[in-house]
GROMACS .gro file of N, CA and C in nm:
model
  321
    1MET      N    1  -2.284  -2.063   3.115
    1MET     CA    2  -2.331  -2.001   3.234
    1MET      C    3  -2.482  -2.017   3.239
    2ARG      N    4  -2.531  -2.045   3.361
    2ARG     CA    5  -2.675  -2.059   3.381
    2ARG      C    6  -2.720  -1.971   3.496
    3THR      N    7  -2.833  -1.908   3.478
    3THR     CA    8  -2.894  -1.831   3.586
    3THR      C    9  -3.030  -1.888   3.623
    4SER      N   10  -3.075  -1.989   3.551
    4SER     CA   11  -3.200  -2.057   3.585
    4SER      C   12  -3.173  -2.207   3.586
    5GLN      N   13  -3.257  -2.279   3.654
    5GLN     CA   14  -3.241  -2.424   3.668
    5GLN      C   15  -3.101  -2.459   3.718
    6THR      N   16  -3.056  -2.385   3.819
    6THR     CA   17  -2.925  -2.408   3.876
    6THR      C   18  -2.936  -2.509   3.991
    7PRO      N   19  -2.829  -2.584   4.015
    7PRO     CA   20  -2.833  -2.679   4.126
    7PRO      C   21  -2.824  -2.604   4.259
    8PRO      N   22  -2.855  -2.671   4.369
    8PRO     CA   23  -2.838  -2.605   4.498
    8PRO      C   24  -2.690  -2.584   4.528
    9CYS      N   25  -2.662  -2.490   4.615
    9CYS     CA   26  -2.525  -2.461   4.654
    9CYS      C   27  -2.465  -2.585   4.721
   10PRO      N   28  -2.347  -2.629   4.680
   10PRO     CA   29  -2.285  -2.746   4.742
   10PRO      C   30  -2.235  -2.718   4.884
   11ARG      N   31  -2.228  -2.590   4.921
   11ARG     CA   32  -2.180  -2.555   5.054
   11ARG      C   33  -2.293  -2.545   5.156
   12CYS      N   34  -2.411  -2.493   5.113
   12CYS     CA   35  -2.518  -2.471   5.210
   12CYS      C   36  -2.653  -2.526   5.165
   13ALA      N   37  -2.662  -2.573   5.042
   13ALA     CA   38  -2.784  -2.630   4.983
   13ALA      C   39  -2.890  -2.526   4.947
   14ALA      N   40  -2.860  -2.397   4.960
   14ALA     CA   41  -2.953  -2.291   4.921
   14ALA      C   42  -2.952  -2.276   4.768
   15PRO      N   43  -3.056  -2.217   4.712
   15PRO     CA   44  -3.054  -2.189   4.568
   15PRO      C   45  -2.940  -2.094   4.534
   16VAL      N   46  -2.879  -2.113   4.419
   16VAL     CA   47  -2.770  -2.025   4.376
   16VAL      C   48  -2.821  -1.927   4.272
   17LEU      N   49  -2.747  -1.817   4.256
   17LEU     CA   50  -2.785  -1.714   4.159
   17LEU      C   51  -2.739  -1.749   4.019
   18LEU      N   52  -2.620  -1.809   4.009
   18LEU     CA   53  -2.572  -1.851   3.878
   18LEU      C   54  -2.469  -1.962   3.893
   19THR      N   55  -2.455  -2.038   3.788
   19THR     CA   56  -2.355  -2.143   3.778
   19THR      C   57  -2.272  -2.116   3.654
   20ALA      N   58  -2.140  -2.117   3.670
   20ALA     CA   59  -2.050  -2.096   3.556
   20ALA      C   60  -1.967  -2.223   3.536
   21ARG      N   61  -1.958  -2.268   3.413
   21ARG     CA   62  -1.879  -2.385   3.376
   21ARG      C   63  -1.773  -2.340   3.278
   22TYR      N   64  -1.647  -2.377   3.305
   22TYR     CA   65  -1.538  -2.327   3.222
   22TYR      C   66  -1.427  -2.431   3.213
   23PRO      N   67  -1.343  -2.422   3.109
   23PRO     CA   68  -1.232  -2.517   3.093
   23PRO      C   69  -1.137  -2.510   3.212
   24HIS      N   70  -1.088  -2.626   3.248
   24HIS     CA   71  -0.994  -2.637   3.360
   24HIS      C   72  -0.901  -2.754   3.331
   25ALA      N   73  -0.775  -2.739   3.364
   25ALA     CA   74  -0.679  -2.847   3.340
   25ALA      C   75  -0.585  -2.859   3.459
   26TRP      N   76  -0.528  -2.975   3.474
   26TRP     CA   77  -0.431  -3.002   3.579
   26TRP      C   78  -0.335  -3.109   3.531
   27ARG      N   79  -0.233  -3.133   3.607
   27ARG     CA   80  -0.136  -3.237   3.574
   27ARG      C   81  -0.155  -3.353   3.670
   28ASN      N   82  -0.159  -3.475   3.614
   28ASN     CA   83  -0.172  -3.592   3.701
   28ASN      C   84  -0.036  -3.632   3.758
   29ARG      N   85  -0.031  -3.742   3.829
   29ARG     CA   86   0.095  -3.782   3.894
   29ARG      C   87   0.209  -3.807   3.797
   30SER      N   88   0.176  -3.849   3.677
   30SER     CA   89   0.283  -3.874   3.579
   30SER      C   90   0.323  -3.746   3.505
   31GLY      N   91   0.257  -3.636   3.536
   31GLY     CA   92   0.289  -3.509   3.471
   31GLY      C   93   0.210  -3.482   3.346
   32LYS      N   94   0.122  -3.574   3.308
   32LYS     CA   95   0.041  -3.556   3.188
   32LYS      C   96  -0.072  -3.456   3.217
   33ARG      N   97  -0.095  -3.367   3.121
   33ARG     CA   98  -0.202  -3.267   3.133
   33ARG      C   99  -0.337  -3.336   3.113
   34VAL      N  100  -0.427  -3.308   3.205
   34VAL     CA  101  -0.563  -3.361   3.198
   34VAL      C  102  -0.657  -3.242   3.183
   35ALA      N  103  -0.731  -3.240   3.076
   35ALA     CA  104  -0.823  -3.129   3.049
   35ALA      C  105  -0.965  -3.169   3.086
   36GLY      N  106  -1.039  -3.075   3.138
   36GLY     CA  107  -1.177  -3.100   3.175
   36GLY      C  108  -1.250  -2.969   3.195
   37PHE      N  109  -1.352  -2.974   3.276
   37PHE     CA  110  -1.430  -2.855   3.307
   37PHE      C  111  -1.447  -2.842   3.457
   38LYS      N  112  -1.464  -2.721   3.500
   38LYS     CA  113  -1.486  -2.690   3.640
   38LYS      C  114  -1.614  -2.608   3.648
   39GLU      N  115  -1.690  -2.628   3.752
   39GLU     CA  116  -1.813  -2.552   3.771
   39GLU      C  117  -1.805  -2.476   3.901
   40THR      N  118  -1.844  -2.350   3.898
   40THR     CA  119  -1.844  -2.265   4.015
   40THR      C  120  -1.982  -2.203   4.029
   41VAL      N  121  -2.031  -2.198   4.152
   41VAL     CA  122  -2.162  -2.137   4.176
   41VAL      C  123  -2.145  -2.007   4.251
   42LEU      N  124  -2.238  -1.918   4.231
   42LEU     CA  125  -2.246  -1.792   4.305
   42LEU      C  126  -2.366  -1.803   4.397
   43CYS      N  127  -2.339  -1.806   4.528
   43CYS     CA  128  -2.445  -1.825   4.628
   43CYS      C  129  -2.464  -1.696   4.707
   44ARG      N  130  -2.587  -1.656   4.718
   44ARG     CA  131  -2.622  -1.533   4.791
   44ARG      C  132  -2.579  -1.544   4.938
   45SER      N  133  -2.585  -1.663   4.996
   45SER     CA  134  -2.549  -1.681   5.137
   45SER      C  135  -2.400  -1.700   5.157
   46CYS      N  136  -2.341  -1.792   5.084
   46CYS     CA  137  -2.201  -1.829   5.107
   46CYS      C  138  -2.101  -1.727   5.055
   47ASP      N  139  -2.135  -1.655   4.951
   47ASP     CA  140  -2.039  -1.565   4.887
   47ASP      C  141  -2.054  -1.419   4.930
   48VAL      N  142  -2.140  -1.394   5.027
   48VAL     CA  143  -2.167  -1.256   5.068
   48VAL      C  144  -2.042  -1.186   5.121
   49SER      N  145  -1.949  -1.260   5.182
   49SER     CA  146  -1.828  -1.196   5.234
   49SER      C  147  -1.710  -1.204   5.139
   50ASP      N  148  -1.732  -1.255   5.019
   50ASP     CA  149  -1.625  -1.266   4.919
   50ASP      C  150  -1.617  -1.135   4.841
   51PRO      N  151  -1.505  -1.062   4.855
   51PRO     CA  152  -1.493  -0.935   4.784
   51PRO      C  153  -1.507  -0.950   4.632
   52ALA      N  154  -1.465  -1.062   4.577
   52ALA     CA  155  -1.475  -1.083   4.433
   52ALA      C  156  -1.620  -1.095   4.387
   53ALA      N  157  -1.709  -1.131   4.477
   53ALA     CA  158  -1.850  -1.153   4.440
   53ALA      C  159  -1.940  -1.035   4.474
   54GLY      N  160  -1.891  -0.940   4.550
   54GLY     CA  161  -1.975  -0.833   4.603
   54GLY      C  162  -2.059  -0.758   4.501
   55GLU      N  163  -1.995  -0.703   4.399
   55GLU     CA  164  -2.069  -0.624   4.300
   55GLU      C  165  -2.164  -0.710   4.219
   56LEU      N  166  -2.122  -0.832   4.188
   56LEU     CA  167  -2.208  -0.923   4.112
   56LEU      C  168  -2.329  -0.963   4.195
   57LEU      N  169  -2.310  -0.992   4.323
   57LEU     CA  170  -2.423  -1.023   4.410
   57LEU      C  171  -2.520  -0.906   4.418
   58ALA      N  172  -2.466  -0.786   4.430
   58ALA     CA  173  -2.551  -0.668   4.437
   58ALA      C  174  -2.634  -0.652   4.309
   59LEU      N  175  -2.571  -0.674   4.196
   59LEU     CA  176  -2.640  -0.662   4.068
   59LEU      C  177  -2.752  -0.766   4.056
   60LEU      N  178  -2.723  -0.889   4.097
   60LEU     CA  179  -2.820  -0.998   4.082
   60LEU      C  180  -2.923  -1.003   4.193
   61SER      N  181  -2.905  -0.926   4.297
   61SER     CA  182  -2.999  -0.927   4.409
   61SER      C  183  -3.126  -0.849   4.378
   62ASP      N  184  -3.120  -0.761   4.280
   62ASP     CA  185  -3.240  -0.687   4.240
   62ASP      C  186  -3.338  -0.784   4.174
   63ASP      N  187  -3.464  -0.773   4.210
   63ASP     CA  188  -3.566  -0.857   4.147
   63ASP      C  189  -3.599  -0.803   4.009
   64GLY      N  190  -3.642  -0.892   3.924
   64GLY     CA  191  -3.681  -0.853   3.791
   64GLY      C  192  -3.568  -0.862   3.691
   65PRO      N  193  -3.598  -0.835   3.565
   65PRO     CA  194  -3.496  -0.845   3.461
   65PRO      C  195  -3.391  -0.734   3.475
   66LEU      N  196  -3.274  -0.761   3.422
   66LEU     CA  197  -3.166  -0.663   3.425
   66LEU      C  198  -3.197  -0.548   3.329
   67THR      N  199  -3.166  -0.428   3.371
   67THR     CA  200  -3.179  -0.313   3.282
   67THR      C  201  -3.068  -0.323   3.177
   68PRO      N  202  -3.077  -0.249   3.068
   68PRO     CA  203  -2.969  -0.254   2.969
   68PRO      C  204  -2.833  -0.218   3.028
   69ALA      N  205  -2.828  -0.121   3.116
   69ALA     CA  206  -2.699  -0.083   3.177
   69ALA      C  207  -2.647  -0.194   3.268
   70ALA      N  208  -2.736  -0.257   3.344
   70ALA     CA  209  -2.696  -0.367   3.432
   70ALA      C  210  -2.652  -0.488   3.350
   71PHE      N  211  -2.721  -0.513   3.240
   71PHE     CA  212  -2.683  -0.625   3.153
   71PHE      C  213  -2.544  -0.602   3.094
   72GLU      N  214  -2.514  -0.479   3.059
   72GLU     CA  215  -2.383  -0.447   3.005
   72GLU      C  216  -2.274  -0.469   3.111
   73ALA      N  217  -2.303  -0.433   3.235
   73ALA     CA  218  -2.207  -0.450   3.345
   73ALA      C  219  -2.193  -0.597   3.384
   74PHE      N  220  -2.297  -0.676   3.362
   74PHE     CA  221  -2.301  -0.816   3.404
   74PHE      C  222  -2.181  -0.897   3.352
   75SER      N  223  -2.152  -0.890   3.224
   75SER     CA  224  -2.045  -0.973   3.167
   75SER      C  225  -1.909  -0.938   3.227
   76GLY      N  226  -1.883  -0.809   3.249
   76GLY     CA  227  -1.757  -0.770   3.310
   76GLY      C  228  -1.746  -0.815   3.454
   77LEU      N  229  -1.857  -0.807   3.528
   77LEU     CA  230  -1.856  -0.851   3.667
   77LEU      C  231  -1.838  -1.002   3.678
   78VAL      N  232  -1.902  -1.076   3.587
   78VAL     CA  233  -1.885  -1.222   3.586
   78VAL      C  234  -1.740  -1.256   3.553
   79ARG      N  235  -1.684  -1.190   3.456
   79ARG     CA  236  -1.544  -1.215   3.417
   79ARG      C  237  -1.450  -1.187   3.534
   80ASP      N  238  -1.470  -1.074   3.602
   80ASP     CA  239  -1.386  -1.040   3.718
   80ASP      C  240  -1.402  -1.143   3.830
   81TRP      N  241  -1.525  -1.186   3.856
   81TRP     CA  242  -1.552  -1.285   3.960
   81TRP      C  243  -1.484  -1.418   3.925
   82LEU      N  244  -1.500  -1.462   3.799
   82LEU     CA  245  -1.437  -1.589   3.759
   82LEU      C  246  -1.286  -1.581   3.762
   83ASP      N  247  -1.229  -1.468   3.724
   83ASP     CA  248  -1.083  -1.452   3.733
   83ASP      C  249  -1.035  -1.470   3.876
   84ALA      N  250  -1.114  -1.424   3.972
   84ALA     CA  251  -1.076  -1.435   4.113
   84ALA      C  252  -1.094  -1.576   4.168
   85VAL      N  253  -1.200  -1.644   4.127
   85VAL     CA  254  -1.228  -1.776   4.187
   85VAL      C  255  -1.172  -1.893   4.107
   86ARG      N  256  -1.135  -1.871   3.985
   86ARG     CA  257  -1.093  -1.979   3.894
   86ARG      C  258  -0.981  -2.066   3.950
   87ASP      N  259  -0.882  -2.005   4.011
   87ASP     CA  260  -0.765  -2.081   4.055
   87ASP      C  261  -0.757  -2.099   4.206
   88ARG      N  262  -0.865  -2.075   4.275
   88ARG     CA  263  -0.865  -2.096   4.420
   88ARG      C  264  -0.854  -2.245   4.450
   89ALA      N  265  -0.774  -2.277   4.549
   89ALA     CA  266  -0.764  -2.416   4.594
   89ALA      C  267  -0.884  -2.446   4.684
   90PRO      N  268  -0.933  -2.567   4.679
   90PRO     CA  269  -1.048  -2.600   4.764
   90PRO      C  270  -1.012  -2.595   4.912
   91ASN      N  271  -1.109  -2.557   4.991
   91ASN     CA  272  -1.096  -2.559   5.136
   91ASN      C  273  -1.116  -2.704   5.180
   92ARG      N  274  -1.016  -2.762   5.243
   92ARG     CA  275  -1.020  -2.905   5.276
   92ARG      C  276  -1.139  -2.939   5.367
   93ALA      N  277  -1.168  -2.854   5.465
   93ALA     CA  278  -1.279  -2.880   5.556
   93ALA      C  279  -1.412  -2.879   5.481
   94GLU      N  280  -1.429  -2.781   5.390
   94GLU     CA  281  -1.551  -2.775   5.310
   94GLU      C  282  -1.562  -2.895   5.217
   95LEU      N  283  -1.450  -2.936   5.161
   95LEU     CA  284  -1.448  -3.052   5.073
   95LEU      C  285  -1.488  -3.178   5.149
   96ASP      N  286  -1.435  -3.196   5.268
   96ASP     CA  287  -1.471  -3.312   5.351
   96ASP      C  288  -1.618  -3.310   5.388
   97ALA      N  289  -1.671  -3.191   5.420
   97ALA     CA  290  -1.813  -3.180   5.454
   97ALA      C  291  -1.900  -3.211   5.333
   98GLN      N  292  -1.859  -3.165   5.215
   98GLN     CA  293  -1.935  -3.193   5.094
   98GLN      C  294  -1.932  -3.343   5.064
   99GLU      N  295  -1.818  -3.406   5.083
   99GLU     CA  296  -1.809  -3.551   5.060
   99GLU      C  297  -1.901  -3.626   5.157
  100ALA      N  298  -1.905  -3.582   5.282
  100ALA     CA  299  -1.992  -3.645   5.380
  100ALA      C  300  -2.139  -3.632   5.339
  101ARG      N  301  -2.176  -3.514   5.290
  101ARG     CA  302  -2.314  -3.494   5.242
  101ARG      C  303  -2.343  -3.583   5.122
  102TRP      N  304  -2.245  -3.598   5.033
  102TRP     CA  305  -2.261  -3.682   4.914
  102TRP      C  306  -2.280  -3.828   4.957
  103ARG      N  307  -2.194  -3.874   5.048
  103ARG     CA  308  -2.203  -4.013   5.096
  103ARG      C  309  -2.333  -4.041   5.170
  104ALA      N  310  -2.389  -3.937   5.233
  104ALA     CA  311  -2.516  -3.952   5.304
  104ALA      C  312  -2.635  -3.942   5.209
  105GLY      N  313  -2.609  -3.918   5.081
  105GLY     CA  314  -2.717  -3.910   4.983
  105GLY      C  315  -2.785  -3.775   4.978
  106GLU      N  316  -2.723  -3.674   5.035
  106GLU     CA  317  -2.784  -3.541   5.037
  106GLU      C  318  -2.753  -3.458   4.914
  107LEU      N  319  -2.659  -3.501   4.831
  107LEU     CA  320  -2.625  -3.427   4.709
  107LEU      C  321  -2.659  -3.510   4.587
   0.00000   0.00000   0.00000
């Protein structure tokens, strides 16, 4: 997990609050398991209406270092957020828009 030197949001290009990278696997056409990693970003703009991100966004929106109590809550909030977003299927329209930005050299 990174909270500094994070890439821009792939959805809106704004700076993100954190990037989480975690193991991810799927089955290919032949049924063979393919293991890899998946990366998810938490964006102050794009995730504001996501109930899974609400408390984490609120915690990270405060300027300055986390207090000891906030730091203790941080890991649980990240875990809850990742549990919610880990298995979400991509939005096809957003995926197509991201591909268009990539092909245009914007990513």
